[in-house]
Amino acid sequence: MSGKIDIDKIAQLARLKLTDAESDRLGGHLEQIIDYIDQLNQLDTSSVEPTSHVLPIHNVFREDKAVKFADDDVDYLAGSPANNQGHYEVPKII
Amino acid sequence: MKYEVVIGLEVHAQLKTQSKIFCSCSTEFGKPANENTCPVCLGMPGVLPVLNKTALQLAMQACLATHCSIAPMNRFDRKNYFYPDLPKGYQVSQFALPLGLNGYINIQMNGTRKKIGLTRIHMEEDAGKLIHGENLGSPGKSYVDFNRTGIPLVEIVSEPDLRSAEEAREYLTQLKAILDYAEVSDCNMEEGSLRCDANVSLRPVGQEEFGTRTEIKNLNSFRFVQKAIEYEVERQTQVLEQGDAVVQETRLYDSNKGVTFTMRSKEEAHDYRYFPEPDLVPVVIGDEWIQETQDKLPELPEQKRERFTQDYEIPEYDAGVLTTSRAMADYYEKSVSLYPKPKIVSNWIMGELLKELKNDEREIGECSVKPEDLTDLLKLIDEGTINAKMAKTVFEDMYHSGKPARDIVKEKGLTQITDSSAIESMVDQILQINADQVEQYKNGKEKVFGFLVGQIMKESKGQANPALVNKLLKERIG
């Protein structure tokens, strides 16, 4: 590990459990990406407006109208690992 | 050592919309768990959030009402963390480019105006509600209701300009009034539409640099904000005086015990890895739109307060109390239009009316005594039908029964005694019983006069006309 990337911390933040082999491989990939970004950073972009979105559009809105989601016979709860009285059940949170 | 308290507040206010910020689910409070949800707010893969225009409009109103400048370009970011109340694994919020910047609100402390700076105002979505297992299902589990997920919020971040728990409370009172007037939020604290986090630190008086701060999260009443800060100031003072260092951490307030306790320390703090939300396009706001919003803003509490002191010639204190909510200010103005004695109306609202509302923990909008009912009562005093003391009893009755003043006066036979001969005989009776006091009065002890008036009023069961009692008594012994 070259020190640019703390792959263990990143994995932990992403809730991923990586094997040593995966850590090495993915850490390497991330290093390459960072190196590429570093390369781009060498360009003078002071006169370029930062990109906020890849599409050249802005101001897409919906009107404030409450509408029940269409064809709502889907039971979302049924897709959850566990539920109780209309609630999603999760590990105990303090 | 003397310490100075430094406080900054982060207030989350629910925007008054019909539907959620990025989907069409209803924002209605009190629905069965998970009824107001859809694939968008549940964070299903492949869905496309779209910004609610009214939410943006209300957030702009919040910015302009607090003197924030509106960023010509703003956008949403993803704040990444895992917690069960957040189905997507990230919260959509404005981090890098918020909607509003550099505002302020004025607060009044002991008659002096103080300007409290606002760092920023940004839009974001609310998270879901977690229910402890003890209260539902199994104690070893937690339960989630996603009805709140995706409710539109503004987060209003103050500068660390507040110097006491009282100032913090006053700031919240003013901010709430502004959001209420500008129709941004209904500010209902019981339903969670106004919540507050407090950052508190101490520094030796005279020191420029801030001390280490703690953050107290999720305070849902103004009283708790004040209490929690008071406790935290006390705790930090003790830590520093023992020569220890304050630990930077997030704390929670236990309102039953009146203490704050550690929720998580900075070491465990989240690394949110913000990045621009690719599913939402940037928001661009032109001057015209800003001007239009500015023009539509109603009169705000501070302007109204000034107008009240000028137009109605009531004290600043009265004007402050009467403008804490738009409903109360409207109530006052309606009453004064029906009964043009502004100070008397103010006294009755601030005295009798607010006392009853406070006892019941109700808002003025829920009050059964309407402005026309109150002013009818005041007219009865002017007409001489009842005196001010009786009016207070009648008011209590009106408040609880909802009946008009005239009906109560009639039913209870509460007419004021203005018949001179009837009062004269009461005066005689009291003078006879209190011969000693009369002697004292004649020897120059003037205070006794008031005592005698009191006795006569008591004899009349409060129904004698006080002016007449004074006049007749004076004639007899003066």
Coordinates of C-alpha atoms in Angstrom, one line a residue:
Chain A
M1 CA 0.0 0.0 0.0
S2 CA 1.5 3.3 -1.0
G3 CA -0.3 5.3 1.7
K4 CA -2.6 7.3 -0.6
I5 CA -5.5 5.0 0.1
D6 CA -6.5 3.4 3.4
I7 CA -8.4 0.5 1.9
D8 CA -9.5 -0.9 5.3
K9 CA -11.1 2.4 6.3
I10 CA -12.8 2.7 3.0
A11 CA -14.1 -0.8 3.2
Q12 CA -15.4 -0.2 6.7
L13 CA -17.2 3.0 5.7
A14 CA -18.8 1.1 2.8
R15 CA -19.7 -1.8 5.1
L16 CA -17.7 -4.2 3.0
K17 CA -15.7 -7.2 4.4
L18 CA -12.8 -7.7 2.1
T19 CA -10.3 -10.6 2.0
D20 CA -6.6 -9.7 2.0
A21 CA -6.5 -10.6 -1.7
E22 CA -9.5 -8.3 -2.4
S23 CA -8.0 -5.5 -0.4
D24 CA -4.7 -5.7 -2.3
R25 CA -6.5 -5.8 -5.7
L26 CA -9.1 -3.1 -5.0
G27 CA -6.6 -1.0 -3.2
G28 CA -4.4 -1.1 -6.2
H29 CA -7.3 -0.1 -8.5
L30 CA -8.2 2.8 -6.3
E31 CA -4.5 3.9 -6.3
Q32 CA -4.5 3.9 -10.1
I33 CA -7.7 6.1 -10.1
I34 CA -6.2 8.5 -7.7
D35 CA -3.0 8.7 -9.8
Y36 CA -5.1 9.5 -12.8
I37 CA -6.9 12.3 -10.9
D38 CA -3.5 13.6 -9.8
Q39 CA -2.5 13.7 -13.4
L40 CA -5.7 15.7 -14.3
N41 CA -5.0 18.0 -11.4
Q42 CA -1.8 19.2 -13.1
L43 CA -3.9 21.0 -15.7
D44 CA -4.7 24.6 -15.1
T45 CA -8.5 24.7 -14.7
S46 CA -8.8 28.0 -13.0
S47 CA -10.8 29.5 -15.8
V48 CA -13.1 26.5 -16.1
E49 CA -16.4 26.4 -14.2
P50 CA -16.7 23.2 -12.0
T51 CA -19.0 20.6 -13.4
S52 CA -22.0 20.1 -11.2
H53 CA -23.8 17.7 -13.5
V54 CA -22.9 15.9 -16.6
L55 CA -26.0 16.9 -18.4
P56 CA -26.3 20.6 -19.6
I57 CA -29.7 21.0 -17.9
H58 CA -31.0 22.6 -14.7
N59 CA -34.2 23.4 -12.9
V60 CA -36.2 20.2 -13.3
F61 CA -39.1 20.4 -10.9
R62 CA -42.3 18.6 -9.9
E63 CA -45.4 20.4 -8.7
D64 CA -46.3 19.9 -5.0
K65 CA -49.1 17.4 -5.3
A66 CA -49.5 14.4 -3.0
V67 CA -50.3 11.4 -5.1
K68 CA -50.3 7.8 -4.0
F69 CA -47.8 5.7 -5.9
A70 CA -49.6 4.1 -8.9
D71 CA -50.7 0.5 -8.9
D72 CA -49.9 0.3 -5.3
D73 CA -50.6 -3.3 -4.6
V74 CA -46.9 -3.9 -4.0
D75 CA -46.1 -4.9 -0.5
Y76 CA -42.7 -3.3 0.1
L77 CA -42.6 -4.7 3.6
A78 CA -42.8 -8.2 2.1
G79 CA -39.5 -7.6 0.4
S80 CA -37.7 -6.9 3.7
P81 CA -35.8 -9.5 5.7
A82 CA -38.1 -9.0 8.7
N83 CA -41.0 -6.8 9.7
N84 CA -43.6 -6.4 12.4
Q85 CA -46.9 -4.5 12.6
G86 CA -46.2 -2.5 9.5
H87 CA -42.6 -1.6 10.5
Y88 CA -39.3 -2.7 9.1
E89 CA -37.4 -4.7 11.7
V90 CA -33.7 -4.0 12.0
P91 CA -30.9 -4.8 14.5
K92 CA -31.3 -3.0 17.8
I93 CA -30.2 0.7 17.6
I94 CA -29.3 2.5 20.8
Chain B
M1 CA -11.5 31.6 36.0
K2 CA -14.4 33.4 34.3
Y3 CA -15.6 31.7 31.1
E4 CA -17.5 33.0 28.2
V5 CA -20.2 30.7 26.7
V6 CA -20.2 30.3 22.9
I7 CA -23.3 28.8 21.3
G8 CA -24.2 28.1 17.7
L9 CA -27.5 26.5 16.7
E10 CA -28.5 24.3 13.8
V11 CA -32.3 24.3 13.3
H12 CA -34.2 21.8 11.1
A13 CA -37.5 23.1 10.0
Q14 CA -40.0 21.1 8.0
L15 CA -41.2 22.9 4.9
K16 CA -44.9 23.3 4.6
T17 CA -45.6 21.1 1.5
Q18 CA -48.3 18.6 0.6
S19 CA -45.8 16.1 -0.8
K20 CA -42.2 15.0 -0.1
I21 CA -39.1 16.7 -1.4
F22 CA -38.2 14.3 -4.2
C23 CA -41.4 12.1 -4.7
S24 CA -45.2 12.5 -4.6
C25 CA -45.8 10.8 -1.3
S26 CA -47.9 12.7 1.1
T27 CA -46.4 14.5 4.1
E28 CA -49.4 14.1 6.2
F29 CA -48.6 13.4 9.9
G30 CA -49.9 10.5 11.9
K31 CA -50.6 8.0 9.1
P32 CA -50.0 4.3 9.7
A33 CA -46.4 3.3 9.6
N34 CA -44.9 3.2 6.1
E35 CA -48.1 4.2 4.4
N36 CA -46.5 7.4 2.9
T37 CA -43.7 5.6 1.0
C38 CA -42.9 4.7 -2.6
P39 CA -39.9 3.3 -4.4
V40 CA -38.3 6.7 -4.6
C41 CA -38.3 7.5 -0.8
L42 CA -37.6 3.8 0.0
G43 CA -34.4 4.1 -2.1
M44 CA -35.2 1.3 -4.6
P45 CA -32.6 0.9 -7.3
G46 CA -33.2 2.8 -10.6
V47 CA -35.7 5.4 -9.3
L48 CA -35.4 9.0 -10.2
P49 CA -36.0 11.8 -7.6
V50 CA -37.3 15.1 -8.8
L51 CA -37.2 18.3 -6.8
N52 CA -40.5 19.7 -5.4
K53 CA -40.8 23.2 -6.6
T54 CA -42.8 24.4 -3.6
A55 CA -40.1 23.1 -1.3
L56 CA -37.6 25.2 -3.1
Q57 CA -39.9 28.2 -3.1
L58 CA -40.5 27.9 0.7
A59 CA -36.7 27.5 1.3
M60 CA -36.1 30.7 -0.7
Q61 CA -38.7 32.4 1.5
A62 CA -36.8 31.2 4.6
C63 CA -33.6 32.7 3.1
L64 CA -35.0 36.0 2.2
A65 CA -36.9 36.4 5.5
T66 CA -33.6 36.0 7.3
H67 CA -31.6 38.3 5.1
C68 CA -29.6 35.5 3.5
S69 CA -28.4 35.9 -0.1
I70 CA -29.6 33.3 -2.5
A71 CA -26.9 31.5 -4.4
P72 CA -27.5 31.9 -8.2
M73 CA -26.5 28.2 -8.6
N74 CA -27.1 25.5 -5.9
R75 CA -27.3 21.8 -6.0
F76 CA -27.7 18.6 -4.0
D77 CA -25.0 16.2 -2.7
R78 CA -25.1 12.8 -1.2
K79 CA -24.1 12.5 2.4
N80 CA -23.1 8.8 2.8
Y81 CA -23.6 6.9 6.0
F82 CA -25.3 3.7 7.1
Y83 CA -28.1 3.9 9.6
P84 CA -31.4 2.1 9.5
D85 CA -33.5 5.3 9.3
L86 CA -31.9 6.0 6.0
P87 CA -33.0 3.5 3.3
K88 CA -30.7 4.7 0.5
G89 CA -27.5 4.6 2.6
Y90 CA -27.1 8.3 1.9
Q91 CA -29.1 11.5 2.7
V92 CA -29.6 14.0 -0.1
S93 CA -28.6 17.4 1.2
Q94 CA -27.0 20.6 0.0
F95 CA -23.4 20.5 1.2
A96 CA -21.0 22.3 -1.2
L97 CA -23.4 24.7 -2.8
P98 CA -26.2 25.6 -0.4
L99 CA -29.2 27.7 -1.3
G100 CA -28.7 30.6 1.2
L101 CA -25.7 32.3 2.7
N102 CA -24.7 35.0 5.2
G103 CA -28.0 36.1 6.8
Y104 CA -28.9 37.3 10.2
I105 CA -31.8 37.7 12.6
N106 CA -32.2 40.3 15.3
I107 CA -33.0 39.2 18.9
Q108 CA -34.1 41.4 21.8
M109 CA -32.3 40.8 25.1
N110 CA -33.3 43.0 28.0
G111 CA -34.4 45.7 25.7
T112 CA -31.2 45.7 23.6
R113 CA -31.1 44.5 20.0
K114 CA -28.5 41.9 19.1
K115 CA -27.7 40.6 15.6
I116 CA -27.2 36.9 15.3
G117 CA -25.5 35.8 12.1
L118 CA -26.6 32.9 9.9
T119 CA -23.9 31.0 8.2
R120 CA -26.1 29.2 5.7
I121 CA -29.5 27.7 4.9
H122 CA -29.7 24.6 2.9
M123 CA -32.4 22.1 1.8
E124 CA -32.3 18.4 2.6
E125 CA -34.5 15.3 3.1
D126 CA -35.5 14.1 6.5
A127 CA -34.7 10.5 7.7
G128 CA -37.2 7.9 9.0
K129 CA -38.4 7.3 12.5
L130 CA -36.8 4.6 14.7
I131 CA -38.9 2.9 17.3
H132 CA -37.2 1.0 20.1
G133 CA -38.1 -2.7 20.4
E134 CA -39.5 -2.3 23.9
N135 CA -42.3 -0.3 22.4
L136 CA -43.1 -2.6 19.5
G137 CA -42.4 -6.2 18.8
S138 CA -39.1 -7.5 20.4
P139 CA -36.8 -5.7 22.8
G140 CA -33.8 -7.0 21.0
K141 CA -34.7 -5.2 17.8
S142 CA -35.5 -1.8 16.5
Y143 CA -38.3 -0.8 14.0
V144 CA -38.4 1.7 11.2
D145 CA -41.2 3.9 9.9
F146 CA -40.2 5.6 6.7
N147 CA -43.1 8.0 6.5
R148 CA -40.8 10.9 7.5
T149 CA -38.1 9.8 5.0
G150 CA -38.0 12.4 2.3
I151 CA -39.9 15.1 4.1
P152 CA -38.5 18.4 2.9
L153 CA -36.4 20.4 5.5
V154 CA -34.3 23.5 5.7
E155 CA -31.3 23.4 7.9
I156 CA -30.6 26.9 9.3
V157 CA -27.1 27.2 10.7
S158 CA -26.2 30.1 13.0
E159 CA -22.8 31.7 13.6
P160 CA -21.4 31.0 17.1
D161 CA -22.9 34.4 18.1
L162 CA -25.0 33.3 21.0
R163 CA -23.6 33.9 24.5
S164 CA -26.1 32.3 26.9
A165 CA -28.9 29.7 27.1
E166 CA -31.4 32.5 27.3
E167 CA -30.1 34.1 24.1
A168 CA -30.4 30.7 22.4
R169 CA -34.0 30.4 23.5
E170 CA -34.7 34.0 22.3
Y171 CA -33.1 33.2 19.0
L172 CA -35.3 30.2 18.5
T173 CA -38.4 32.2 19.5
Q174 CA -37.6 34.8 16.9
L175 CA -36.6 32.3 14.2
K176 CA -39.8 30.4 14.8
A177 CA -41.8 33.6 14.5
I178 CA -40.1 34.4 11.2
L179 CA -40.7 31.0 9.7
D180 CA -44.3 31.2 10.8
Y181 CA -44.8 34.6 9.3
A182 CA -43.1 33.8 6.1
E183 CA -45.3 30.6 5.9
V184 CA -42.2 28.4 5.5
S185 CA -43.1 26.0 8.2
D186 CA -45.9 25.3 10.7
C187 CA -43.1 24.9 13.3
N188 CA -45.1 22.3 15.2
M189 CA -42.6 20.9 17.7
E190 CA -44.8 18.0 18.9
E191 CA -44.9 16.7 15.4
G192 CA -41.2 17.2 14.9
S193 CA -41.4 19.9 12.3
L194 CA -38.9 22.1 14.2
R195 CA -35.8 20.5 15.8
C196 CA -32.5 21.9 17.1
D197 CA -28.9 20.9 17.6
A198 CA -26.8 23.0 19.9
N199 CA -23.0 23.5 19.7
V200 CA -21.7 24.6 23.0
S201 CA -18.2 25.6 24.1
L202 CA -16.5 27.8 26.7
R203 CA -13.4 30.0 26.5
P204 CA -11.7 32.2 29.1
V205 CA -13.2 35.7 29.0
G206 CA -11.1 37.8 26.7
Q207 CA -9.7 34.9 24.7
E208 CA -10.3 35.1 20.9
E209 CA -9.9 31.5 20.1
F210 CA -12.9 29.1 20.6
G211 CA -12.8 26.3 23.1
T212 CA -13.5 22.7 22.3
R213 CA -17.2 22.3 21.6
T214 CA -19.7 19.5 22.1
E215 CA -22.8 19.1 20.0
I216 CA -26.2 18.3 21.7
K217 CA -28.5 16.7 19.2
N218 CA -32.2 16.5 18.6
L219 CA -33.6 18.9 21.1
N220 CA -37.3 19.2 20.4
S221 CA -38.5 22.0 22.7
F222 CA -37.3 25.5 23.4
R223 CA -37.3 24.7 27.1
F224 CA -35.1 21.6 26.6
V225 CA -32.7 23.6 24.4
Q226 CA -32.3 26.1 27.3
K227 CA -32.0 23.4 30.0
A228 CA -29.6 21.3 28.0
I229 CA -27.3 24.2 27.3
E230 CA -27.4 25.3 30.9
Y231 CA -26.5 21.8 32.0
E232 CA -23.7 21.6 29.4
V233 CA -22.2 24.9 30.4
E234 CA -22.2 23.8 34.0
R235 CA -20.6 20.5 33.1
Q236 CA -17.9 22.0 30.9
T237 CA -17.1 24.6 33.5
Q238 CA -16.5 21.8 36.0
V239 CA -14.3 19.8 33.5
L240 CA -12.2 22.9 32.8
E241 CA -11.9 23.9 36.5
Q242 CA -10.6 20.4 37.3
G243 CA -7.9 21.1 34.8
D244 CA -9.3 18.6 32.3
A245 CA -10.0 19.1 28.7
V246 CA -13.5 19.1 27.1
V247 CA -13.8 16.2 24.7
Q248 CA -15.2 17.0 21.3
E249 CA -18.2 14.8 21.0
T250 CA -21.9 14.4 20.2
R251 CA -24.2 14.3 23.2
L252 CA -27.9 13.7 23.8
Y253 CA -30.2 15.4 26.4
D254 CA -32.2 13.3 28.8
S255 CA -35.2 15.5 29.6
N256 CA -36.3 13.3 32.5
K257 CA -33.0 13.5 34.3
G258 CA -32.1 17.0 33.0
V259 CA -28.6 15.9 31.9
T260 CA -26.6 15.5 28.7
F261 CA -24.7 12.3 28.0
T262 CA -22.2 11.0 25.4
M263 CA -23.7 9.7 22.1
R264 CA -20.6 9.3 20.1
S265 CA -17.1 10.7 20.3
K266 CA -15.3 12.4 17.5
E267 CA -13.1 9.3 16.9
E268 CA -16.2 7.4 15.8
A269 CA -17.5 10.4 13.9
H270 CA -18.7 9.7 10.4
D271 CA -16.7 10.4 7.3
Y272 CA -19.6 11.3 5.0
R273 CA -17.8 11.3 1.6
Y274 CA -20.1 13.9 0.0
F275 CA -20.3 14.0 -3.7
P276 CA -22.8 15.7 -6.1
E277 CA -26.1 13.8 -6.4
P278 CA -26.1 12.7 -10.1
D279 CA -29.9 12.0 -10.1
L280 CA -30.7 15.7 -9.5
V281 CA -29.8 18.6 -11.8
P282 CA -28.5 21.9 -10.5
V283 CA -30.9 24.7 -9.5
V284 CA -30.4 28.0 -11.1
I285 CA -32.2 31.0 -9.6
G286 CA -32.4 34.3 -11.5
D287 CA -32.8 37.8 -10.0
E288 CA -36.3 38.0 -11.2
W289 CA -37.4 35.0 -9.2
I290 CA -35.7 36.3 -6.1
Q291 CA -37.3 39.7 -6.5
E292 CA -40.7 38.1 -7.0
T293 CA -40.3 36.0 -3.8
Q294 CA -39.0 39.0 -1.9
D295 CA -42.0 41.1 -3.0
K296 CA -44.5 38.5 -1.9
L297 CA -43.0 38.2 1.6
P298 CA -45.5 39.3 4.2
E299 CA -44.7 41.8 7.0
L300 CA -42.2 40.0 9.3
P301 CA -42.1 40.0 13.1
E302 CA -39.6 42.7 13.5
Q303 CA -41.4 45.1 11.1
K304 CA -44.7 44.3 12.8
R305 CA -43.2 45.0 16.2
E306 CA -42.0 48.4 15.2
R307 CA -45.3 49.2 13.6
F308 CA -47.2 48.1 16.7
T309 CA -45.1 50.4 19.0
Q310 CA -45.7 53.3 16.6
D311 CA -49.3 52.9 15.5
Y312 CA -50.7 51.6 18.7
E313 CA -48.3 53.4 21.1
I314 CA -47.8 50.2 23.2
P315 CA -44.6 49.4 24.9
E316 CA -41.9 47.5 23.1
Y317 CA -42.3 44.6 25.4
D318 CA -46.0 44.3 24.6
A319 CA -45.3 44.5 20.9
G320 CA -42.7 41.8 21.3
V321 CA -45.1 39.4 23.0
L322 CA -48.0 40.2 20.6
T323 CA -45.9 39.5 17.5
T324 CA -44.4 36.1 18.6
S325 CA -46.8 34.4 16.1
R326 CA -48.7 35.7 13.2
A327 CA -52.0 34.4 14.6
M328 CA -51.5 36.3 17.8
A329 CA -50.6 39.5 16.0
D330 CA -53.7 39.1 13.8
Y331 CA -55.8 38.5 16.9
Y332 CA -54.5 41.7 18.5
E333 CA -55.1 43.8 15.4
K334 CA -58.6 42.5 14.9
S335 CA -59.4 43.2 18.5
V336 CA -58.1 46.8 18.4
S337 CA -60.1 47.4 15.2
L338 CA -63.2 46.5 17.2
Y339 CA -62.2 48.2 20.4
P340 CA -59.7 51.0 19.8
K341 CA -57.9 51.1 23.1
P342 CA -54.7 49.4 22.2
K343 CA -53.0 49.2 25.6
I344 CA -56.1 47.8 27.3
V345 CA -56.5 45.1 24.6
S346 CA -52.8 44.3 24.9
N347 CA -53.1 43.9 28.7
W348 CA -56.0 41.5 28.4
I349 CA -54.3 39.4 25.7
M350 CA -51.0 39.2 27.5
G351 CA -52.6 38.8 30.9
E352 CA -55.8 36.7 31.0
L353 CA -55.8 35.2 27.5
L354 CA -52.2 34.0 27.5
K355 CA -52.5 32.8 31.1
E356 CA -55.3 30.5 30.1
L357 CA -53.6 29.3 26.9
K358 CA -50.4 28.6 28.7
N359 CA -52.3 26.5 31.3
D360 CA -53.8 24.5 28.6
E361 CA -50.7 24.5 26.4
R362 CA -52.8 25.7 23.5
E363 CA -52.2 28.1 20.7
I364 CA -54.2 31.2 20.1
G365 CA -55.7 29.8 17.0
E366 CA -57.4 27.1 19.1
C367 CA -58.9 29.6 21.5
S368 CA -62.7 29.7 21.8
V369 CA -62.7 33.4 22.8
K370 CA -62.5 35.2 19.5
P371 CA -61.5 38.9 19.1
E372 CA -65.2 40.0 18.9
D373 CA -65.9 38.0 22.1
L374 CA -63.0 39.7 24.0
T375 CA -63.9 43.2 22.8
D376 CA -67.6 42.6 23.7
L377 CA -66.4 41.9 27.2
L378 CA -64.3 45.1 27.3
K379 CA -67.3 47.1 26.1
L380 CA -69.3 45.8 29.1
I381 CA -66.7 47.3 31.4
D382 CA -66.9 50.6 29.5
E383 CA -70.7 50.6 29.7
G384 CA -70.5 50.1 33.4
T385 CA -72.3 46.8 33.4
I386 CA -69.5 45.0 35.1
N387 CA -66.2 46.2 36.6
A388 CA -62.7 45.1 35.6
K389 CA -62.5 42.6 38.4
M390 CA -65.8 40.9 37.5
A391 CA -64.7 40.9 33.9
K392 CA -61.7 38.7 34.8
T393 CA -64.1 36.1 36.2
V394 CA -66.4 36.4 33.2
F395 CA -63.4 35.9 30.9
E396 CA -62.4 32.7 32.6
D397 CA -65.9 31.5 32.2
M398 CA -66.0 32.5 28.5
Y399 CA -62.7 30.8 27.9
H400 CA -63.9 27.5 29.4
S401 CA -67.6 27.5 28.3
G402 CA -67.2 29.3 25.0
K403 CA -70.3 31.4 25.8
P404 CA -70.5 35.2 25.0
A405 CA -69.8 37.6 27.8
R406 CA -73.3 39.1 27.8
D407 CA -74.9 35.6 28.3
I408 CA -72.6 34.8 31.3
V409 CA -73.3 38.2 32.9
K410 CA -77.0 37.6 32.5
E411 CA -77.0 34.0 33.7
K412 CA -75.0 34.7 36.8
G413 CA -76.7 38.0 37.6
L414 CA -73.2 39.6 37.6
T415 CA -74.4 43.2 37.0
Q416 CA -72.3 45.8 38.6
I417 CA -73.9 47.7 41.5
T418 CA -74.1 51.4 40.5
D419 CA -76.9 52.3 42.8
S420 CA -75.6 55.0 45.2
S421 CA -77.9 54.2 48.0
A422 CA -77.1 50.5 47.9
I423 CA -73.4 51.2 48.1
E424 CA -73.9 53.9 50.7
S425 CA -75.5 51.3 53.0
M426 CA -72.5 49.0 52.5
V427 CA -70.1 51.8 53.2
D428 CA -72.0 52.5 56.5
Q429 CA -71.9 48.9 57.5
I430 CA -68.1 48.6 56.9
L431 CA -67.4 51.8 58.7
Q432 CA -69.3 50.6 61.7
I433 CA -67.5 47.3 61.8
N434 CA -64.1 48.9 61.3
A435 CA -64.3 51.9 63.7
D436 CA -60.7 51.4 64.8
Q437 CA -59.4 51.6 61.2
V438 CA -61.5 54.7 60.6
E439 CA -59.8 56.3 63.6
Q440 CA -56.4 55.4 62.3
Y441 CA -57.3 56.9 58.9
K442 CA -58.4 60.1 60.5
N443 CA -55.1 60.2 62.4
G444 CA -53.3 60.3 59.1
K445 CA -52.7 56.7 58.2
E446 CA -53.8 57.0 54.6
K447 CA -53.2 53.4 53.6
V448 CA -56.2 52.3 55.6
F449 CA -58.4 53.9 52.9
G450 CA -57.5 51.1 50.5
F451 CA -58.3 48.5 53.1
L452 CA -61.7 50.0 53.6
V453 CA -62.4 50.0 49.9
G454 CA -61.4 46.4 49.8
Q455 CA -63.8 45.5 52.6
I456 CA -66.7 47.3 50.8
M457 CA -65.8 45.5 47.5
K458 CA -65.8 42.2 49.4
E459 CA -69.1 43.0 51.0
S460 CA -70.6 43.6 47.5
K461 CA -69.0 40.3 46.3
G462 CA -66.9 42.4 43.9
Q463 CA -69.9 43.8 42.2
A464 CA -69.8 47.4 43.4
N465 CA -68.6 50.0 41.0
P466 CA -65.1 50.8 42.4
A467 CA -65.1 54.4 41.4
L468 CA -68.4 55.0 43.1
V469 CA -67.2 53.2 46.3
N470 CA -64.1 55.4 46.3
K471 CA -66.2 58.5 45.9
L472 CA -68.8 57.7 48.5
L473 CA -66.2 56.6 51.1
K474 CA -64.2 59.8 50.6
E475 CA -67.4 61.8 51.2
R476 CA -68.0 60.0 54.4
I477 CA -64.6 60.0 56.0
G478 CA -62.4 62.2 53.8

